[in-house]
């Protein structure tokens, strides 16, 4: 959600429970524009908020010339002061993979992650625990959510012959009919299913805009909710796999974006609920 159009965009997703006080809206917009200036980002977006037991993390993203490239992420506890998060690594993902439950809201809080005993090990041997800071868990959770449910409309971005991804200046939005289809939305991350398609399936695709994975083949099927609100003026997608992720698009305009307001927990029971 672009920082420059933050007040307008927040009003569009208010029906999903994404609400901020006027003080926090003003503080976020002002501080994010300062972050863009100080870090020399081309664009800054409010990614969302992860609500903890004792506090909340406000997450922002800084983008460079390549919109699909590496992103710098920052977090704030008061919507004013921002701290840069380290990029996620395989080691971080392995360390935080077994941590469950709510966030505390304190970046210095430490989880004790015990290693699982393998077969053949003596059960009475003392378990060795690894201390993992909540800041590390925050890094991996935000990255996991972004890769799983960060989405864009088809045609909003184009891929140049050099491999860079830019905004499509000729994109005028999806029609209302197209906006109701899951096939009109793409995961804004490295494609997986696209590489497995046959040459016959790729023949109908435009390599400039169809370079990402579509939502229509997401597993489990039915993990997205599409609703038309405000008399057809806005289309809203909500993720049931990661409750709290809301995407909006105003048909026939360039207005689109997504924001996450949740606890940072995945709904692992979704396949049994559908």
mmCIF file of C-alpha atoms in Angstrom:
data_model
loop_
_atom_site.group_PDB
_atom_site.id
_atom_site.type_symbol
_atom_site.label_atom_id
_atom_site.label_comp_id
_atom_site.label_asym_id
_atom_site.label_seq_id
_atom_site.Cartn_x
_atom_site.Cartn_y
_atom_site.Cartn_z
ATOM 1 C CA UNK A 1 0.000 0.000 0.000
ATOM 2 C CA UNK A 2 1.739 3.133 -1.264
ATOM 3 C CA UNK A 3 2.598 5.648 1.457
ATOM 4 C CA UNK A 4 1.553 8.633 -0.676
ATOM 5 C CA UNK A 5 -2.028 7.368 -1.114
ATOM 6 C CA UNK A 6 -2.271 5.824 2.364
ATOM 7 C CA UNK A 7 -5.392 7.656 3.705
ATOM 8 C CA UNK A 8 -7.400 6.876 0.554
ATOM 9 C CA UNK A 9 -6.266 3.236 0.438
ATOM 10 C CA UNK A 10 -7.025 2.605 4.118
ATOM 11 C CA UNK A 11 -10.606 3.779 3.577
ATOM 12 C CA UNK A 12 -11.038 1.191 0.798
ATOM 13 C CA UNK A 13 -10.067 -1.741 3.056
ATOM 14 C CA UNK A 14 -11.829 -0.512 6.192
ATOM 15 C CA UNK A 15 -14.551 -3.128 5.643
ATOM 16 C CA UNK A 16 -12.007 -5.836 6.521
ATOM 17 C CA UNK A 17 -11.355 -4.342 9.937
ATOM 18 C CA UNK A 18 -8.237 -2.445 8.877
ATOM 19 C CA UNK A 19 -8.674 0.646 11.010
ATOM 20 C CA UNK A 20 -6.201 3.187 12.330
ATOM 21 C CA UNK A 21 -6.757 6.291 14.409
ATOM 22 C CA UNK A 22 -6.296 9.683 12.694
ATOM 23 C CA UNK A 23 -3.139 10.225 14.770
ATOM 24 C CA UNK A 24 -1.549 6.981 13.577
ATOM 25 C CA UNK A 25 -2.561 7.604 9.963
ATOM 26 C CA UNK A 26 -0.891 10.999 10.024
ATOM 27 C CA UNK A 27 2.197 9.681 11.813
ATOM 28 C CA UNK A 28 2.568 6.779 9.375
ATOM 29 C CA UNK A 29 2.230 8.875 6.247
ATOM 30 C CA UNK A 30 4.679 11.513 7.489
ATOM 31 C CA UNK A 31 7.268 9.083 8.850
ATOM 32 C CA UNK A 32 7.173 6.826 5.774
ATOM 33 C CA UNK A 33 7.853 9.756 3.457
ATOM 34 C CA UNK A 34 10.837 10.634 5.661
ATOM 35 C CA UNK A 35 12.009 7.013 5.453
ATOM 36 C CA UNK A 36 11.788 7.201 1.656
ATOM 37 C CA UNK A 37 13.935 10.330 1.664
ATOM 38 C CA UNK A 38 16.519 9.118 4.197
ATOM 39 C CA UNK A 39 17.002 5.635 2.703
ATOM 40 C CA UNK A 40 16.639 6.884 -0.900
ATOM 41 C CA UNK A 41 13.940 4.401 -1.831
ATOM 42 C CA UNK A 42 12.051 4.911 -5.080
ATOM 43 C CA UNK A 43 8.831 3.874 -3.374
ATOM 44 C CA UNK A 44 7.757 3.075 0.193
ATOM 45 C CA UNK A 45 4.746 0.965 1.078
ATOM 46 C CA UNK A 46 2.959 0.200 4.305
ATOM 47 C CA UNK A 47 3.016 -3.605 4.374
ATOM 48 C CA UNK A 48 0.772 -3.966 7.406
ATOM 49 C CA UNK A 49 0.646 -4.659 11.123
ATOM 50 C CA UNK A 50 1.339 -7.810 13.123
ATOM 51 C CA UNK A 51 -0.518 -7.638 16.416
ATOM 52 C CA UNK A 52 1.250 -9.084 19.434
ATOM 53 C CA UNK A 53 0.102 -9.687 22.986
ATOM 54 C CA UNK A 54 1.849 -6.645 24.464
ATOM 55 C CA UNK A 55 2.297 -4.510 21.365
ATOM 56 C CA UNK A 56 2.117 -4.319 17.580
ATOM 57 C CA UNK A 57 4.686 -4.236 14.797
ATOM 58 C CA UNK A 58 4.063 -1.858 11.904
ATOM 59 C CA UNK A 59 5.892 -3.079 8.801
ATOM 60 C CA UNK A 60 7.007 -1.008 5.798
ATOM 61 C CA UNK A 61 8.757 -1.943 2.557
ATOM 62 C CA UNK A 62 11.244 0.081 0.547
ATOM 63 C CA UNK A 63 11.497 -0.634 -3.193
ATOM 64 C CA UNK A 64 14.203 0.065 -5.739
ATOM 65 C CA UNK A 65 14.128 0.300 -9.562
ATOM 66 C CA UNK A 66 13.329 -3.424 -9.906
ATOM 67 C CA UNK A 67 9.929 -3.827 -8.262
ATOM 68 C CA UNK A 68 10.285 -7.620 -8.097
ATOM 69 C CA UNK A 69 13.824 -7.464 -6.736
ATOM 70 C CA UNK A 70 15.079 -7.554 -3.169
ATOM 71 C CA UNK A 71 13.069 -5.366 -0.804
ATOM 72 C CA UNK A 72 14.203 -3.565 2.307
ATOM 73 C CA UNK A 73 11.825 -4.015 5.226
ATOM 74 C CA UNK A 74 11.484 -1.872 8.319
ATOM 75 C CA UNK A 75 9.416 -2.109 11.478
ATOM 76 C CA UNK A 76 8.112 0.384 14.008
ATOM 77 C CA UNK A 77 6.429 0.100 17.391
ATOM 78 C CA UNK A 78 5.057 3.651 17.485
ATOM 79 C CA UNK A 79 4.513 4.552 13.781
ATOM 80 C CA UNK A 80 7.279 7.175 14.029
ATOM 81 C CA UNK A 81 10.668 5.532 14.637
ATOM 82 C CA UNK A 82 11.660 2.863 12.101
ATOM 83 C CA UNK A 83 14.315 0.145 12.345
ATOM 84 C CA UNK A 84 15.699 -1.797 9.389
ATOM 85 C CA UNK A 85 15.101 -5.555 9.394
ATOM 86 C CA UNK A 86 17.827 -7.914 8.157
ATOM 87 C CA UNK A 87 17.098 -9.897 4.981
ATOM 88 C CA UNK A 88 15.788 -13.445 5.631
ATOM 89 C CA UNK A 89 18.227 -16.340 5.323
ATOM 90 C CA UNK A 90 17.836 -20.117 5.224
ATOM 91 C CA UNK A 91 19.342 -20.292 8.714
ATOM 92 C CA UNK A 92 16.710 -17.882 10.069
ATOM 93 C CA UNK A 93 13.900 -19.898 8.494
ATOM 94 C CA UNK A 94 15.242 -23.117 10.038
ATOM 95 C CA UNK A 95 15.588 -21.487 13.471
ATOM 96 C CA UNK A 96 12.031 -20.139 13.540
ATOM 97 C CA UNK A 97 10.273 -23.052 11.820
ATOM 98 C CA UNK A 98 9.169 -24.703 15.070
ATOM 99 C CA UNK A 99 7.982 -21.570 16.893
ATOM 100 C CA UNK A 100 4.216 -21.419 17.360
ATOM 101 C CA UNK A 101 1.757 -19.069 19.024
ATOM 102 C CA UNK A 102 1.220 -15.332 19.153
ATOM 103 C CA UNK A 103 3.879 -12.670 18.892
ATOM 104 C CA UNK A 104 4.703 -10.856 22.123
ATOM 105 C CA UNK A 105 5.233 -7.405 20.634
ATOM 106 C CA UNK A 106 8.770 -7.067 22.027
ATOM 107 C CA UNK A 107 11.602 -7.468 19.463
ATOM 108 C CA UNK A 108 14.086 -8.419 22.205
ATOM 109 C CA UNK A 109 11.909 -11.253 23.536
ATOM 110 C CA UNK A 110 13.649 -14.626 23.196
ATOM 111 C CA UNK A 111 12.015 -17.938 22.316
ATOM 112 C CA UNK A 112 13.663 -21.182 23.358
ATOM 113 C CA UNK A 113 13.490 -23.454 20.333
ATOM 114 C CA UNK A 114 14.296 -27.060 21.260
ATOM 115 C CA UNK A 115 15.801 -29.443 18.734
ATOM 116 C CA UNK A 116 13.655 -32.509 18.074
ATOM 117 C CA UNK A 117 15.241 -35.773 19.191
ATOM 118 C CA UNK A 118 15.980 -38.222 16.423
ATOM 119 C CA UNK A 119 15.232 -41.927 16.640
ATOM 120 C CA UNK A 120 17.891 -43.826 18.538
ATOM 121 C CA UNK A 121 18.827 -40.955 20.831
ATOM 122 C CA UNK A 122 18.535 -41.538 24.554
ATOM 123 C CA UNK A 123 15.278 -40.006 25.839
ATOM 124 C CA UNK A 124 16.781 -38.989 29.186
ATOM 125 C CA UNK A 125 19.487 -36.852 27.623
ATOM 126 C CA UNK A 126 19.048 -33.151 28.273
ATOM 127 C CA UNK A 127 17.499 -31.235 25.371
ATOM 128 C CA UNK A 128 19.518 -28.377 23.944
ATOM 129 C CA UNK A 129 17.562 -25.207 23.259
ATOM 130 C CA UNK A 130 18.454 -22.376 20.897
ATOM 131 C CA UNK A 131 17.437 -18.839 21.855
ATOM 132 C CA UNK A 132 15.729 -17.027 18.984
ATOM 133 C CA UNK A 133 14.845 -13.349 19.189
ATOM 134 C CA UNK A 134 11.367 -12.289 18.160
ATOM 135 C CA UNK A 135 12.901 -9.872 15.662
ATOM 136 C CA UNK A 136 14.224 -12.874 13.705
ATOM 137 C CA UNK A 137 10.796 -14.498 13.801
ATOM 138 C CA UNK A 138 9.294 -11.243 12.526
ATOM 139 C CA UNK A 139 11.679 -11.252 9.545
ATOM 140 C CA UNK A 140 10.780 -14.786 8.464
ATOM 141 C CA UNK A 141 7.030 -14.384 9.075
ATOM 142 C CA UNK A 142 6.745 -11.219 6.969
ATOM 143 C CA UNK A 143 8.745 -12.848 4.170
ATOM 144 C CA UNK A 144 6.609 -16.002 4.319
ATOM 145 C CA UNK A 145 3.340 -14.055 4.158
ATOM 146 C CA UNK A 146 4.605 -11.863 1.326
ATOM 147 C CA UNK A 147 5.640 -14.847 -0.789
ATOM 148 C CA UNK A 148 2.413 -16.762 -0.102
ATOM 149 C CA UNK A 149 -0.258 -14.082 -0.499
ATOM 150 C CA UNK A 150 1.332 -10.882 -1.836
ATOM 151 C CA UNK A 151 -0.612 -10.322 -5.086
ATOM 152 C CA UNK A 152 -1.011 -7.868 -7.988
ATOM 153 C CA UNK A 153 -3.525 -7.555 -10.870
ATOM 154 C CA UNK A 154 -2.603 -9.000 -14.260
ATOM 155 C CA UNK A 155 -0.955 -6.350 -16.397
ATOM 156 C CA UNK A 156 -0.030 -3.985 -13.562
ATOM 157 C CA UNK A 157 3.657 -4.817 -14.030
ATOM 158 C CA UNK A 158 5.756 -5.605 -17.084
ATOM 159 C CA UNK A 159 9.041 -7.448 -17.445
ATOM 160 C CA UNK A 160 11.659 -5.812 -19.646
ATOM 161 C CA UNK A 161 14.036 -7.746 -21.948
ATOM 162 C CA UNK A 162 16.754 -7.092 -19.343
ATOM 163 C CA UNK A 163 14.723 -8.951 -16.707
ATOM 164 C CA UNK A 164 13.717 -5.906 -14.644
ATOM 165 C CA UNK A 165 10.119 -5.465 -13.493
ATOM 166 C CA UNK A 166 8.490 -2.020 -13.681
ATOM 167 C CA UNK A 167 5.016 -0.559 -13.318
ATOM 168 C CA UNK A 168 3.051 -0.769 -16.549
ATOM 169 C CA UNK A 169 2.327 2.832 -17.503
ATOM 170 C CA UNK A 170 -0.399 1.723 -19.924
ATOM 171 C CA UNK A 171 -2.276 -0.291 -17.276
ATOM 172 C CA UNK A 172 -5.743 1.197 -16.818
ATOM 173 C CA UNK A 173 -7.132 -1.418 -14.452
ATOM 174 C CA UNK A 174 -9.158 -4.587 -14.863
ATOM 175 C CA UNK A 175 -12.750 -4.522 -16.003
ATOM 176 C CA UNK A 176 -15.321 -5.507 -13.394
ATOM 177 C CA UNK A 177 -15.861 -8.847 -15.155
ATOM 178 C CA UNK A 178 -12.137 -9.647 -15.184
ATOM 179 C CA UNK A 179 -11.674 -8.406 -11.622
ATOM 180 C CA UNK A 180 -14.043 -11.120 -10.357
ATOM 181 C CA UNK A 181 -11.771 -13.911 -11.648
ATOM 182 C CA UNK A 182 -8.879 -15.413 -9.696
ATOM 183 C CA UNK A 183 -6.981 -15.856 -12.965
ATOM 184 C CA UNK A 184 -6.696 -12.054 -13.192
ATOM 185 C CA UNK A 185 -4.371 -11.889 -10.185
ATOM 186 C CA UNK A 186 -0.759 -12.997 -9.796
ATOM 187 C CA UNK A 187 1.576 -13.797 -6.912
ATOM 188 C CA UNK A 188 4.184 -11.044 -6.833
ATOM 189 C CA UNK A 189 7.105 -13.388 -6.191
ATOM 190 C CA UNK A 190 9.345 -15.815 -8.047
ATOM 191 C CA UNK A 191 7.055 -18.092 -10.157
ATOM 192 C CA UNK A 192 6.915 -21.826 -9.468
ATOM 193 C CA UNK A 193 4.011 -23.235 -11.499
ATOM 194 C CA UNK A 194 4.872 -21.183 -14.594
ATOM 195 C CA UNK A 195 8.106 -23.111 -15.077
ATOM 196 C CA UNK A 196 6.194 -26.407 -15.166
ATOM 197 C CA UNK A 197 3.815 -25.362 -17.961
ATOM 198 C CA UNK A 198 4.131 -26.960 -21.379
ATOM 199 C CA UNK A 199 5.036 -25.021 -24.510
ATOM 200 C CA UNK A 200 1.436 -25.347 -25.687
ATOM 201 C CA UNK A 201 0.165 -23.702 -22.485
ATOM 202 C CA UNK A 202 2.775 -20.953 -22.709
ATOM 203 C CA UNK A 203 1.773 -20.177 -26.310
ATOM 204 C CA UNK A 204 -1.301 -18.254 -25.120
ATOM 205 C CA UNK A 205 0.677 -16.179 -22.602
ATOM 206 C CA UNK A 206 2.206 -12.759 -23.094
ATOM 207 C CA UNK A 207 5.777 -12.995 -21.725
ATOM 208 C CA UNK A 208 5.767 -9.287 -20.856
ATOM 209 C CA UNK A 209 2.891 -9.516 -18.371
ATOM 210 C CA UNK A 210 2.313 -13.256 -17.785
ATOM 211 C CA UNK A 211 5.608 -13.902 -16.010
ATOM 212 C CA UNK A 212 4.087 -14.714 -12.591
ATOM 213 C CA UNK A 213 1.955 -17.492 -11.079
ATOM 214 C CA UNK A 214 -1.825 -17.080 -11.159
ATOM 215 C CA UNK A 215 -4.035 -17.469 -8.081
ATOM 216 C CA UNK A 216 -6.421 -19.892 -9.795
ATOM 217 C CA UNK A 217 -4.187 -22.905 -9.063
ATOM 218 C CA UNK A 218 -3.487 -22.095 -5.408
ATOM 219 C CA UNK A 219 -3.617 -24.975 -2.937
ATOM 220 C CA UNK A 220 -5.908 -25.532 -1.123
ATOM 221 C CA UNK A 221 -8.563 -24.581 -3.649
ATOM 222 C CA UNK A 222 -10.927 -22.035 -2.148
ATOM 223 C CA UNK A 223 -8.278 -20.267 -0.079
ATOM 224 C CA UNK A 224 -9.299 -16.888 -1.527
ATOM 225 C CA UNK A 225 -12.496 -14.922 -1.013
ATOM 226 C CA UNK A 226 -13.552 -12.421 -3.717
ATOM 227 C CA UNK A 227 -16.183 -9.798 -2.945
ATOM 228 C CA UNK A 228 -17.511 -6.814 -4.864
ATOM 229 C CA UNK A 229 -18.221 -3.910 -2.541
ATOM 230 C CA UNK A 230 -19.638 -0.397 -2.705
ATOM 231 C CA UNK A 231 -21.951 -1.173 -5.596
ATOM 232 C CA UNK A 232 -19.246 -2.561 -7.862
ATOM 233 C CA UNK A 233 -16.801 0.277 -7.253
ATOM 234 C CA UNK A 234 -14.207 -1.913 -5.542
ATOM 235 C CA UNK A 235 -13.191 -5.589 -5.628
ATOM 236 C CA UNK A 236 -11.708 -7.051 -2.441
ATOM 237 C CA UNK A 237 -9.770 -10.315 -2.108
ATOM 238 C CA UNK A 238 -9.147 -11.846 1.312
ATOM 239 C CA UNK A 239 -6.814 -14.716 2.100
ATOM 240 C CA UNK A 240 -8.280 -17.520 4.202
ATOM 241 C CA UNK A 241 -4.874 -19.194 4.523
ATOM 242 C CA UNK A 242 -3.312 -16.125 6.125
ATOM 243 C CA UNK A 243 -6.250 -14.361 7.820
ATOM 244 C CA UNK A 244 -5.699 -10.622 7.836
ATOM 245 C CA UNK A 245 -4.404 -10.213 4.268
ATOM 246 C CA UNK A 246 -6.677 -7.915 2.249
ATOM 247 C CA UNK A 247 -6.166 -6.904 -1.384
ATOM 248 C CA UNK A 248 -8.210 -4.193 -3.085
ATOM 249 C CA UNK A 249 -8.613 -3.063 -6.685
ATOM 250 C CA UNK A 250 -10.788 -0.311 -8.090
ATOM 251 C CA UNK A 251 -11.917 -1.598 -11.529
ATOM 252 C CA UNK A 252 -10.947 0.462 -14.584
ATOM 253 C CA UNK A 253 -8.367 2.419 -12.564
ATOM 254 C CA UNK A 254 -4.747 1.888 -11.533
ATOM 255 C CA UNK A 255 -5.701 1.800 -7.852
ATOM 256 C CA UNK A 256 -4.692 -1.478 -6.220
ATOM 257 C CA UNK A 257 -2.729 -2.727 -3.235
ATOM 258 C CA UNK A 258 -2.717 -5.097 -0.304
ATOM 259 C CA UNK A 259 -2.191 -4.855 3.423
ATOM 260 C CA UNK A 260 -1.864 -7.364 6.245
ATOM 261 C CA UNK A 261 -3.507 -6.755 9.618
ATOM 262 C CA UNK A 262 -3.321 -9.961 11.643
ATOM 263 C CA UNK A 263 -1.523 -11.986 14.295
ATOM 264 C CA UNK A 264 1.100 -13.473 11.971
ATOM 265 C CA UNK A 265 -0.336 -16.986 12.297
ATOM 266 C CA UNK A 266 -1.156 -19.292 9.399
ATOM 267 C CA UNK A 267 -4.543 -21.035 9.315
ATOM 268 C CA UNK A 268 -3.215 -24.605 9.086
ATOM 269 C CA UNK A 269 -6.744 -25.992 9.577
ATOM 270 C CA UNK A 270 -8.052 -24.439 6.341
ATOM 271 C CA UNK A 271 -8.040 -27.701 4.273
ATOM 272 C CA UNK A 272 -10.390 -29.252 6.852
ATOM 273 C CA UNK A 273 -12.638 -26.177 6.954
ATOM 274 C CA UNK A 274 -13.348 -25.968 3.211
#
